[in-house]
mmCIF file of C-alpha atoms and ligand atoms in Angstrom:
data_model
loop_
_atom_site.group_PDB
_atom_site.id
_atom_site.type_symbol
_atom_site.label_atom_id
_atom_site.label_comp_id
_atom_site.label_asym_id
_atom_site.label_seq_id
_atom_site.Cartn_x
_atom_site.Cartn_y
_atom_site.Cartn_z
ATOM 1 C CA UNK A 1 -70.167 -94.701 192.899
ATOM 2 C CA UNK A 2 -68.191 -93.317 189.729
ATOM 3 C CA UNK A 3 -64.901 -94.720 189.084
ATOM 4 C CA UNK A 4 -62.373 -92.267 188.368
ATOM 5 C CA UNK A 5 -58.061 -92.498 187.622
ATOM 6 C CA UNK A 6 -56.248 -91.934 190.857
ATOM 7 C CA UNK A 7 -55.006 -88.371 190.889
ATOM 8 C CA UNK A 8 -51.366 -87.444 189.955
ATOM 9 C CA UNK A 9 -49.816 -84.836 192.310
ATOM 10 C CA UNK A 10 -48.136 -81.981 190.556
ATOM 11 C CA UNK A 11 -45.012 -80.283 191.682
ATOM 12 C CA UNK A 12 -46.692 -78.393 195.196
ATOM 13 C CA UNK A 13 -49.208 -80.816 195.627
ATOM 14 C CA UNK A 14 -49.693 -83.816 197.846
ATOM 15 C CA UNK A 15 -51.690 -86.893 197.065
ATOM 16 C CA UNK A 16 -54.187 -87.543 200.379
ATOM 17 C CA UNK A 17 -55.910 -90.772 201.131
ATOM 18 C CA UNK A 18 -58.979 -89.245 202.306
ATOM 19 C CA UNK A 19 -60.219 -90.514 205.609
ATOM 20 C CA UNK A 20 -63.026 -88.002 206.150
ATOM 21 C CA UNK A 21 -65.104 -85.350 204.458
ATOM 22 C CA UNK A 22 -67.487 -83.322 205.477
ATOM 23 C CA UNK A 23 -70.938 -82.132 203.710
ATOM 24 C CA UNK A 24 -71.483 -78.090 203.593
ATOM 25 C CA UNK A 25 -73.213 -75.181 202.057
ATOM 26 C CA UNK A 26 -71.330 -75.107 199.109
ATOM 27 C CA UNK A 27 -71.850 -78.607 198.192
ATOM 28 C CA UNK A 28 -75.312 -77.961 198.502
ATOM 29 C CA UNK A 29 -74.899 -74.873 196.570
ATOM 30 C CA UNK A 30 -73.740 -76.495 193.533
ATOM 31 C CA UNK A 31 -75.546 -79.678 193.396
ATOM 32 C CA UNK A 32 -78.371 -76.670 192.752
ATOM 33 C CA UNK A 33 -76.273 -74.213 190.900
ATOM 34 C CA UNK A 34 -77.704 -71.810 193.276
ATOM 35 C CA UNK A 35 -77.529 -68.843 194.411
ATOM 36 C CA UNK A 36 -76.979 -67.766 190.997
ATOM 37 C CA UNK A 37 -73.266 -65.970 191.584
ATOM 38 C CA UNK A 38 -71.996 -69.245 192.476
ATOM 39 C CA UNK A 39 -72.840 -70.179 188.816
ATOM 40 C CA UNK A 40 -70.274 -67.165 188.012
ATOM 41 C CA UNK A 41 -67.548 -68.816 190.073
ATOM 42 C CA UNK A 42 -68.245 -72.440 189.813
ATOM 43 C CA UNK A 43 -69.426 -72.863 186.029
ATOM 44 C CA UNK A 44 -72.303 -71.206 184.569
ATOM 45 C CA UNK A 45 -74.565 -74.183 182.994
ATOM 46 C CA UNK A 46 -72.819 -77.288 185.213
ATOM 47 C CA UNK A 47 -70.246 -77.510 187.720
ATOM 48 C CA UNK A 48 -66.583 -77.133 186.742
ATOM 49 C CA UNK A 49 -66.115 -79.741 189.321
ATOM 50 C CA UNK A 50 -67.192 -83.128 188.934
ATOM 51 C CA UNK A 51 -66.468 -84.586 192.308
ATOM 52 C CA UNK A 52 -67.859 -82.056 195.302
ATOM 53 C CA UNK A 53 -66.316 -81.750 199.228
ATOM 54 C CA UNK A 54 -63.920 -79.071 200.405
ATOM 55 C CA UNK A 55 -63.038 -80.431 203.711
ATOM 56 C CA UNK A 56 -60.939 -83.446 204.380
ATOM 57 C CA UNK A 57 -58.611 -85.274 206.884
ATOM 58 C CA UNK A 58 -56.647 -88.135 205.732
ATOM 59 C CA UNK A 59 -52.933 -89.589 205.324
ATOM 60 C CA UNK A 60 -50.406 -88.195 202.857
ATOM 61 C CA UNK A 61 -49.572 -90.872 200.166
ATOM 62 C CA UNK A 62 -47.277 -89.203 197.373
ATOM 63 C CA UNK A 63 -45.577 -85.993 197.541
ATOM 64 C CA UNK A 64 -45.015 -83.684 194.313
ATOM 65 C CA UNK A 65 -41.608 -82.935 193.520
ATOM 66 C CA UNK A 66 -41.218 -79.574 194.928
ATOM 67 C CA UNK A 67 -43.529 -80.199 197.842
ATOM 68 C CA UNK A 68 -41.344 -80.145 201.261
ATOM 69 C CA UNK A 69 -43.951 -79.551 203.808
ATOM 70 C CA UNK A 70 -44.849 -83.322 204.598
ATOM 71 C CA UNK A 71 -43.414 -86.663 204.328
ATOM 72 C CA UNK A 72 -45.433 -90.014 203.165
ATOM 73 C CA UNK A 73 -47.305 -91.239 206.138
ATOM 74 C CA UNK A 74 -48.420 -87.571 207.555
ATOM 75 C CA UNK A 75 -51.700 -87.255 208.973
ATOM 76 C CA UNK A 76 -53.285 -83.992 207.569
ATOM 77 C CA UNK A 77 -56.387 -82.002 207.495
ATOM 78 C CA UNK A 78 -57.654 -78.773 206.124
ATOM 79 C CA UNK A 79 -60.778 -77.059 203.731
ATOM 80 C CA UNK A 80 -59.638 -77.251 200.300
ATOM 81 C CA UNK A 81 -62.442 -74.724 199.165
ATOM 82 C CA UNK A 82 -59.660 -71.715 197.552
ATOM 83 C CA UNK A 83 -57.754 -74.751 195.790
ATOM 84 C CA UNK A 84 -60.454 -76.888 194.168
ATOM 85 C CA UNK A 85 -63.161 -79.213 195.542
ATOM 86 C CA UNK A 86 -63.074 -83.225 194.927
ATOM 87 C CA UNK A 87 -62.662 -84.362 198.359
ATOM 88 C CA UNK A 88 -66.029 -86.868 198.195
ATOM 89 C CA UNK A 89 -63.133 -89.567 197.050
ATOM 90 C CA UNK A 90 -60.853 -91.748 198.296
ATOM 91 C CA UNK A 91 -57.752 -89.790 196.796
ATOM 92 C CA UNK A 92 -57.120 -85.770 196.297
ATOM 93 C CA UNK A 93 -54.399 -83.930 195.045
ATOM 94 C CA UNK A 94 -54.010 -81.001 197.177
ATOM 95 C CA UNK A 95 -51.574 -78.105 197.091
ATOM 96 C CA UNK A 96 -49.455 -78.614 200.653
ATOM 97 C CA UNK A 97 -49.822 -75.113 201.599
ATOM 98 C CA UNK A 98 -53.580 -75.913 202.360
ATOM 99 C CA UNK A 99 -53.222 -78.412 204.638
ATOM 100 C CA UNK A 100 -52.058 -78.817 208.229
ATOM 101 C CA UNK A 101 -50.797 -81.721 210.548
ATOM 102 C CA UNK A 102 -53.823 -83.413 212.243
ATOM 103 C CA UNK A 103 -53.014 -83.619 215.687
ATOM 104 C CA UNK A 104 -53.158 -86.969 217.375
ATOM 105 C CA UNK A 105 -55.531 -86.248 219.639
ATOM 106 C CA UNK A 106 -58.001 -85.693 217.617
ATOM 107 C CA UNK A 107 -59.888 -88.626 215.244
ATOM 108 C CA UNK A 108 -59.809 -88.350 211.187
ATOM 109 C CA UNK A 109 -63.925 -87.482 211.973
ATOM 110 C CA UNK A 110 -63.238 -84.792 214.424
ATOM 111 C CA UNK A 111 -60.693 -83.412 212.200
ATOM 112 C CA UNK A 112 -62.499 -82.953 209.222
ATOM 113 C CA UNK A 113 -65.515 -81.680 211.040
ATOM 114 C CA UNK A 114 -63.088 -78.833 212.512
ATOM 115 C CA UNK A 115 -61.733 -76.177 209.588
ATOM 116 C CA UNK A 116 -64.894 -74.454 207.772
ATOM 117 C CA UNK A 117 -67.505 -73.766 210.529
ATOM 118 C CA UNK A 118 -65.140 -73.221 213.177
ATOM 119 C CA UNK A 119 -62.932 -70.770 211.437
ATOM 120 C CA UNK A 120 -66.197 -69.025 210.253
ATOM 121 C CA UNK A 121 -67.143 -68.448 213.867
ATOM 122 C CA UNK A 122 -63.054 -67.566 215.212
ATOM 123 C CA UNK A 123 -62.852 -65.425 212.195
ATOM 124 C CA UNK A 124 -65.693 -63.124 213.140
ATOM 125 C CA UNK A 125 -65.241 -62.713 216.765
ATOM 126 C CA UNK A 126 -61.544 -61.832 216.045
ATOM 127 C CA UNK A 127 -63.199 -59.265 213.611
ATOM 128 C CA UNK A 128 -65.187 -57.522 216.479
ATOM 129 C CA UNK A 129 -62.047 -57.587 218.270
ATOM 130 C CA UNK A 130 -61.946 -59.141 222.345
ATOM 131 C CA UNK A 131 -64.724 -60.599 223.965
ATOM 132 C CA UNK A 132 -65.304 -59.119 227.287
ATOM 133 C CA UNK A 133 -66.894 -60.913 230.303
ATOM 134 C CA UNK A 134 -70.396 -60.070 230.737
ATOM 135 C CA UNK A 135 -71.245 -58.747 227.174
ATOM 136 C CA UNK A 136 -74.258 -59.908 226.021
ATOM 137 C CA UNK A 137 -73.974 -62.407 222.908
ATOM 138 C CA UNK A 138 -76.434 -63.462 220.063
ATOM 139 C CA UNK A 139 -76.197 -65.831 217.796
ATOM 140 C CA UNK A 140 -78.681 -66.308 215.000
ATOM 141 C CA UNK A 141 -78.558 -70.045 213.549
ATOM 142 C CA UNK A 142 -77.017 -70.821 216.727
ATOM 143 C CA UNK A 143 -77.541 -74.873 216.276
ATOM 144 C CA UNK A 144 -75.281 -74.861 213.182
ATOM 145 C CA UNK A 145 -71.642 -76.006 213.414
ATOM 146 C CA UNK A 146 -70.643 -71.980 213.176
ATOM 147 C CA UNK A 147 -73.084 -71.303 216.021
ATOM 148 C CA UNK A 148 -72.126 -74.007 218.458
ATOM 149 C CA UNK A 149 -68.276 -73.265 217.792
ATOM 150 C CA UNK A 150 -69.088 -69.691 218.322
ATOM 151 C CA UNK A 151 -70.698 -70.578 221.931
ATOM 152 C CA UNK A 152 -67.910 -71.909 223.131
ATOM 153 C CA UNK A 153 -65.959 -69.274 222.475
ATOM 154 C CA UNK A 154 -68.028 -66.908 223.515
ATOM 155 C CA UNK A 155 -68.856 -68.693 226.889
ATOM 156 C CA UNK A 156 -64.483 -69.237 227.203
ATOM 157 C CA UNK A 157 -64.869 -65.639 228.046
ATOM 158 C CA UNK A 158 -67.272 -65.130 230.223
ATOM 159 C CA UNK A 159 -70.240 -64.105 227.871
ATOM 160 C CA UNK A 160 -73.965 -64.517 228.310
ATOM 161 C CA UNK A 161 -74.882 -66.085 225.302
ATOM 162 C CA UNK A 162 -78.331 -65.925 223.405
ATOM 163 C CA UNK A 163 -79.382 -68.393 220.797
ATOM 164 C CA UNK A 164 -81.745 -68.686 217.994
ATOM 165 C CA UNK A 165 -83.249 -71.609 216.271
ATOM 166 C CA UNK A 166 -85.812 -73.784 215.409
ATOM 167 C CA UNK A 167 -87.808 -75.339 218.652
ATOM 168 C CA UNK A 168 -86.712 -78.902 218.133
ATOM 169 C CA UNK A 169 -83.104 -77.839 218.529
ATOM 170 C CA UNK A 170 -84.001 -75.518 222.093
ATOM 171 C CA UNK A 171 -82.904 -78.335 224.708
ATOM 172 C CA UNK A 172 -80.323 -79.367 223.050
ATOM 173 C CA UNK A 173 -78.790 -75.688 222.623
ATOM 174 C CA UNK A 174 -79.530 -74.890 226.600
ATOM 175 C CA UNK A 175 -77.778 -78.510 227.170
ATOM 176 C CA UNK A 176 -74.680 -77.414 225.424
ATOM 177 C CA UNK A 177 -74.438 -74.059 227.474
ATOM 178 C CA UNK A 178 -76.885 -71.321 225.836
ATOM 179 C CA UNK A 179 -77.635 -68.837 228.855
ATOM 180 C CA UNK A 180 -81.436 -68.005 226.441
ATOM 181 C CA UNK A 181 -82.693 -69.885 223.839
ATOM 182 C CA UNK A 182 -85.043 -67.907 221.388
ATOM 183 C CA UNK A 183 -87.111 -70.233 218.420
ATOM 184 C CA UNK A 184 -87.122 -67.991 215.919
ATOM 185 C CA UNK A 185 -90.873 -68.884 214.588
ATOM 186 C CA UNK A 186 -92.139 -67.948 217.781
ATOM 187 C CA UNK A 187 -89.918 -65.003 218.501
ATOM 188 C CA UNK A 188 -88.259 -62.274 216.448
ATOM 189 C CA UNK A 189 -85.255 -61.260 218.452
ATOM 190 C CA UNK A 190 -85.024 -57.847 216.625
ATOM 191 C CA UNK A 191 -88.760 -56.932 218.254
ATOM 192 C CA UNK A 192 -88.461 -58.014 221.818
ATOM 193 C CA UNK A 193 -86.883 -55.264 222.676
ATOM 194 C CA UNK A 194 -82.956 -56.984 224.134
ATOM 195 C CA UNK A 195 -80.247 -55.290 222.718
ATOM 196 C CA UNK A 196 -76.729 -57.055 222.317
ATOM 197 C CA UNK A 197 -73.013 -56.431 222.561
ATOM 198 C CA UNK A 198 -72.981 -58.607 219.484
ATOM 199 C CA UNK A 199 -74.935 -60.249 217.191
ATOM 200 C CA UNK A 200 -73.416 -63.035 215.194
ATOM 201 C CA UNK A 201 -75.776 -64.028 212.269
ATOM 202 C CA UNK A 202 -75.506 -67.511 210.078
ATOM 203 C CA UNK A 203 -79.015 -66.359 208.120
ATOM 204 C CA UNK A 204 -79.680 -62.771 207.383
ATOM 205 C CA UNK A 205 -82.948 -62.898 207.302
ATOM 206 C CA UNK A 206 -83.897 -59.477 209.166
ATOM 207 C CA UNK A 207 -83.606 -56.194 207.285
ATOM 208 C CA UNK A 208 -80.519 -53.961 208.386
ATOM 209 C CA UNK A 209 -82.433 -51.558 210.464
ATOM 210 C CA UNK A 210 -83.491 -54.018 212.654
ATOM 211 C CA UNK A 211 -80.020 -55.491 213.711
ATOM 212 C CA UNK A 212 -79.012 -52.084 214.207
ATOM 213 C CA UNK A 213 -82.076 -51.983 217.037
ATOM 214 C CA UNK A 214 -80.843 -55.363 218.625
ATOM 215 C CA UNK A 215 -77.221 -53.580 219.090
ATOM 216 C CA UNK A 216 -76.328 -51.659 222.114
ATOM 217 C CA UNK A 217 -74.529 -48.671 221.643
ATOM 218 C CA UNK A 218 -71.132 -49.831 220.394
ATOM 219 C CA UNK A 219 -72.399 -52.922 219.682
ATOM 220 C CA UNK A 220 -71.291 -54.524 216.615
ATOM 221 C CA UNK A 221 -73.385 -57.481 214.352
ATOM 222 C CA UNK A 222 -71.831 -59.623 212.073
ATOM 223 C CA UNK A 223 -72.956 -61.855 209.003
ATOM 224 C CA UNK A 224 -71.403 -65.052 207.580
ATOM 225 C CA UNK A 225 -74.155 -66.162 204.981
ATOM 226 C CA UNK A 226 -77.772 -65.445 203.670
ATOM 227 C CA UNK A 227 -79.481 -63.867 200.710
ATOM 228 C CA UNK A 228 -77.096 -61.723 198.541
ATOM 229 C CA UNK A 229 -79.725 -59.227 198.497
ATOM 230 C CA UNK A 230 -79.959 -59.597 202.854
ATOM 231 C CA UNK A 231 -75.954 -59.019 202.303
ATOM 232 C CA UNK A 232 -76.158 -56.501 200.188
ATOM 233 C CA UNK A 233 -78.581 -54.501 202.140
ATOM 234 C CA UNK A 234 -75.798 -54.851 205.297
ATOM 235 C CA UNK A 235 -72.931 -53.816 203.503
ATOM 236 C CA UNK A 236 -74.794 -50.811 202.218
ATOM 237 C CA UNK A 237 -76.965 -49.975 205.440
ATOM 238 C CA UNK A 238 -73.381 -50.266 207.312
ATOM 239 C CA UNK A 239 -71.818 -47.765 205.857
ATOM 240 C CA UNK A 240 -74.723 -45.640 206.273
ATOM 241 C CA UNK A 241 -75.044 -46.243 209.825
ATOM 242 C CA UNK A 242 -71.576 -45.256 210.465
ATOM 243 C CA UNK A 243 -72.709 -41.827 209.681
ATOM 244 C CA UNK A 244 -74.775 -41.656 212.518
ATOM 245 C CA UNK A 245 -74.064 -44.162 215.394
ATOM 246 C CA UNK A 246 -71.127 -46.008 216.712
ATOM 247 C CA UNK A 247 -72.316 -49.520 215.906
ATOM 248 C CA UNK A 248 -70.862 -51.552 213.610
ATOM 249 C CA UNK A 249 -72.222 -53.917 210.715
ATOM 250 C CA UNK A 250 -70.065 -56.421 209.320
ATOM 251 C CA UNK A 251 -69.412 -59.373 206.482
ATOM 252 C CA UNK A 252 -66.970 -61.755 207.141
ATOM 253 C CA UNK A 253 -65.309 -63.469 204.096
ATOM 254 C CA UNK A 254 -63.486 -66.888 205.219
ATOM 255 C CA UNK A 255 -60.235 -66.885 204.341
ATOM 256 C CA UNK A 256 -59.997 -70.748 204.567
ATOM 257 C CA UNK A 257 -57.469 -72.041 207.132
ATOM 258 C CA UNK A 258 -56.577 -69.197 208.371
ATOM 259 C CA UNK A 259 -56.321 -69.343 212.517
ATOM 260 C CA UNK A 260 -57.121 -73.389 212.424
ATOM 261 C CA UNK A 261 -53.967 -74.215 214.340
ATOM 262 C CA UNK A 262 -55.358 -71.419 217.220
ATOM 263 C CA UNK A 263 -58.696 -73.161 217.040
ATOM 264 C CA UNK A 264 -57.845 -76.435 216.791
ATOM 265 C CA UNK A 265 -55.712 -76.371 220.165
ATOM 266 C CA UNK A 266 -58.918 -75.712 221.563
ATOM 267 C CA UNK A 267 -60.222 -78.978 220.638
ATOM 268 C CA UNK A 268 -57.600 -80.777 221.530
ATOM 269 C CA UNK A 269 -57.323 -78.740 225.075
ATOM 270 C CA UNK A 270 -61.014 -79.705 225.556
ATOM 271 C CA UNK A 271 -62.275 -75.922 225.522
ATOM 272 C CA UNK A 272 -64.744 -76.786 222.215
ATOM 273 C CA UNK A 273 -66.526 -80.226 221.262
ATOM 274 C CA UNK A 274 -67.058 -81.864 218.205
ATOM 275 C CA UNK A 275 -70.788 -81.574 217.245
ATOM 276 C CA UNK A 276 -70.638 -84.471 214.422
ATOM 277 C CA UNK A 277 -73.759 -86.197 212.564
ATOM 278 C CA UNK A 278 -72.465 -89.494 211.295
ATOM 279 C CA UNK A 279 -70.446 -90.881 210.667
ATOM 280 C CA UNK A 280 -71.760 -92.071 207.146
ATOM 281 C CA UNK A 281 -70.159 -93.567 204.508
ATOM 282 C CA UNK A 282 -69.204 -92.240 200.360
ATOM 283 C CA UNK A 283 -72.043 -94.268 198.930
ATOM 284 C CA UNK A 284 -74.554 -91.808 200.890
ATOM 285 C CA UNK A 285 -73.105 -88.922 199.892
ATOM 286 C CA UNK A 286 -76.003 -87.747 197.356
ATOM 287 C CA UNK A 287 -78.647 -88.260 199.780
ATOM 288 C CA UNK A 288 -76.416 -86.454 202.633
ATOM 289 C CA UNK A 289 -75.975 -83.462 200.150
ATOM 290 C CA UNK A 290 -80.008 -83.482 199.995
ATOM 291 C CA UNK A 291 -80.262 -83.917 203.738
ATOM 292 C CA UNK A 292 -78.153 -81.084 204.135
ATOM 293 C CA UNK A 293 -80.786 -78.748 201.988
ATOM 294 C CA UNK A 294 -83.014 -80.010 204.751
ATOM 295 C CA UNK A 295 -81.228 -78.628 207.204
ATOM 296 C CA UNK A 296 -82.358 -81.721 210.011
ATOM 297 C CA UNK A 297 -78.565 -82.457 210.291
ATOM 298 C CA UNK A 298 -77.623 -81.728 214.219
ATOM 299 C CA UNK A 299 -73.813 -80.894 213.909
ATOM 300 C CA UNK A 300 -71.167 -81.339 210.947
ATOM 301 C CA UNK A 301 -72.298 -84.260 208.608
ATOM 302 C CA UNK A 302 -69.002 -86.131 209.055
ATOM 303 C CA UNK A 303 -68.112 -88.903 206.059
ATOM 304 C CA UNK A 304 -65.817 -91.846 206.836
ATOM 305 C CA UNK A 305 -64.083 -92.395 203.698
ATOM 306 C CA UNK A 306 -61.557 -95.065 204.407
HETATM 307 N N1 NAP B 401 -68.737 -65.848 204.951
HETATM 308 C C1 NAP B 401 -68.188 -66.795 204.216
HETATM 309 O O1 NAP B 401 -67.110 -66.624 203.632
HETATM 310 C C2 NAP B 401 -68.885 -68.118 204.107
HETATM 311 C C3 NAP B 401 -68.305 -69.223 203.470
HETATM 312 C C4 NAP B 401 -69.005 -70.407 203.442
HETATM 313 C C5 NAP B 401 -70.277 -70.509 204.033
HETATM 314 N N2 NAP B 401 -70.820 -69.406 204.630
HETATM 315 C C6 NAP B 401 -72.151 -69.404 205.277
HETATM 316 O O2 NAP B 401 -72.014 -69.791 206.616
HETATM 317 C C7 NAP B 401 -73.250 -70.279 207.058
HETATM 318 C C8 NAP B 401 -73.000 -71.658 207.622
HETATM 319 O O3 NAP B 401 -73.511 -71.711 208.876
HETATM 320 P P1 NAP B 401 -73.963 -73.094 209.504
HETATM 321 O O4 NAP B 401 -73.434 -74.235 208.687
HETATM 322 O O5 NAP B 401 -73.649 -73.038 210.930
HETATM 323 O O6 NAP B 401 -75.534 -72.930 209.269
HETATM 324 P P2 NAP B 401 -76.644 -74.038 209.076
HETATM 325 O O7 NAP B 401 -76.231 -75.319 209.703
HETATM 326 O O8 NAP B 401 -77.042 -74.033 207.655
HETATM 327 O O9 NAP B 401 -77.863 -73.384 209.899
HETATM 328 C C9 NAP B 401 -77.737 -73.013 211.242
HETATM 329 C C10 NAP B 401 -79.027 -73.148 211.980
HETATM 330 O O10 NAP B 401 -79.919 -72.111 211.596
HETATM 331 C C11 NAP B 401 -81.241 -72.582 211.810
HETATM 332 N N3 NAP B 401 -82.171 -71.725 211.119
HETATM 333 C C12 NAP B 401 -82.827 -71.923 209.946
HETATM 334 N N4 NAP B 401 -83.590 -70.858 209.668
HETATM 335 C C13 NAP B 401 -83.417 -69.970 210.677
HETATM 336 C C14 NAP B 401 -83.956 -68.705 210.964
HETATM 337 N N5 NAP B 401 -84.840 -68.122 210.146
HETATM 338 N N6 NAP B 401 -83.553 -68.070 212.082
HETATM 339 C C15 NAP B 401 -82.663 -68.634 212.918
HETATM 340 N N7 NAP B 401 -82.122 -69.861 212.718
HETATM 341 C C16 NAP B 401 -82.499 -70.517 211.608
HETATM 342 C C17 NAP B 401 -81.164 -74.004 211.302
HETATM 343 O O11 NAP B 401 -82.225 -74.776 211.904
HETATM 344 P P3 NAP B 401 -83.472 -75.390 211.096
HETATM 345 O O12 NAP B 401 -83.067 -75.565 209.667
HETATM 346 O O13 NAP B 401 -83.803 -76.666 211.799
HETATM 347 O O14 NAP B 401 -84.588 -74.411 211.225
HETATM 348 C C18 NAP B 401 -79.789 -74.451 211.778
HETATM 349 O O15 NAP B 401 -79.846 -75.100 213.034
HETATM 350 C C19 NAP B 401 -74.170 -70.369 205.865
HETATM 351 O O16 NAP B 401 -75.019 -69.245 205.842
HETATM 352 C C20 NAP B 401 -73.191 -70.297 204.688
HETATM 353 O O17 NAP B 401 -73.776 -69.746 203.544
HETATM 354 C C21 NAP B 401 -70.133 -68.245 204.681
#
């Protein structure tokens, strides 16, 4: 483990004793410096960051001198990912607008598992606007932590819910509350001939067209990750489509934090579960990142830093 100077908070910045972190796509990202654009963002030879993480719970230790939002002592949580990364430590300094108060209910693990995936799948259904009872649901990656917070939300109202992944993840999916399960190397969902209310993808790895077949008439599919070129090819085939049909193709862009107090009251309310691999400890961090890349994680890989 690398031995760094405790952080200094500056004047709108708190100084967190992480508790927990999480491991995600972007840490995987730039352990690889790929895809490429992240290169453009992040540092174009090495990372501009030395230490990686974006999500955290923990306890506030120091306040900066202009920071008013919390007192020492606070119990916080949030994704760091528009203010800096470096949560893969025992300290941060975070700016206090980031963060939120951890509610009791929930553990530091639960917490930090909570802000990234779960506003990624909140985010996009509030995009297509109110789930209806009865509409037909798909989710593509649905074993991911975006795709199980999505099914929860989408079975809260009433939805029959279709997901897609690997086979060794089937059982569990139907277990959790999946009306039809779908393994994708067995199946493609854009050929059987279904069609959707909405389609909520985590991969992208269908060409445009072929969404725009899975959708029912005002059906509407949206994408939070895959290849830029797969993303590309929606943004572009979307605004074509518009021309001609009344379904809708869309890309959400997180804007981090934003509706976790909404969401969160639905863990604490018992509505949506925690899906967490782990807890492991800072030492394993490396190989987690790597074990990410796998993908053989089941759930948010959760990190007990304290
Ligand atoms: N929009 C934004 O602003 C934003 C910001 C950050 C991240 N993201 C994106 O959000 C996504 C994160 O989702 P996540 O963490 O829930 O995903 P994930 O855990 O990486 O993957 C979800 C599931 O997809 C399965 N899968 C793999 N290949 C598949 C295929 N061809 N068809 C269907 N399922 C397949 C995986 O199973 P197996 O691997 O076992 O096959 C896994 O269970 C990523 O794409 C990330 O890039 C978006």
């Amino acid at each position: 483990m690398q031995v760094v100077e405790e952080p200094v908070p500056k004047e709108n910045e708190v100084l967190i004793r992480v508790q927990a972190t999480t491991v995600n796509d972007y840490d995987w990202s730039l352990a690889r410096g790929k895809p490429y654009l992240y290169r453009l963002m992040f540092g174009l030879l090495r990372p501009k960051y030395t230490i990686f993480g974006m999500e955290l719970s923990g306890i506030v230790e120091e306040t900066g001198i202009s920071a008013k939002k919390f007192v020492i002592g606070d119990e916080v949580f949030g994704d760091i990912s528009d203010h800096g990364f470096g949560t893969f430590a025992e300290y941060v300094c975070v700016d206090e607008n980031v963060l939120r108060h951890k509610p009791l209910a929930l553990s530091f693990e639960e917490a930090a598992s909570i802000p990234h995936a779960a506003l990624l799948a909140l985010q996009s259904f509030k995009i297509v606007g109110n789930l209806q009872a009865g509409q037909q649901v798909l989710i593509n990656g649905a074993g991911g932590g975006v795709g199980v917070t999505a099914l929860y939300l989408a079975t809260m109202q009433d939805c029959v819910v279709t997901g897609v992944d690997s086979a060794d993840k089937l059982a569990g999916l139907r277990q959790m509350g999946y009306d039809h399960v779908i393994d994708y190397r067995q199946q493609d969902f854009t050929k059987n001939g279904k069609t959707y209310d909405v389609i909520l993808d985590c991969k992208t790895n269908r060409p445009p067209w072929a969404y725009l077949r899975s959708l029912k008439k005002t059906g509407t599919y949206i994408t939070v990750g895959g290849k830029l070129s797969s993303l590309l090819g929606v943004l572009f085939f979307g605004r074509l489509s518009r021309l001609f049909s009344e379904k809708g193709m869309r890309i959400l862009a997180l804007k981090p934090n934003d509706g976790l107090e909404e969401i969160v009251n639905h863990y604490v309310g018992g509505d949506i579960k925690c899906l967490i691999d782990g807890p492991y400890t800072l030492d394993e961090v490396p190989d987690l990142v790597e074990y990410f890349g796998l993908g053989k994680h089941k759930g948010k890989i959760v990190v007990k830093v304290s």
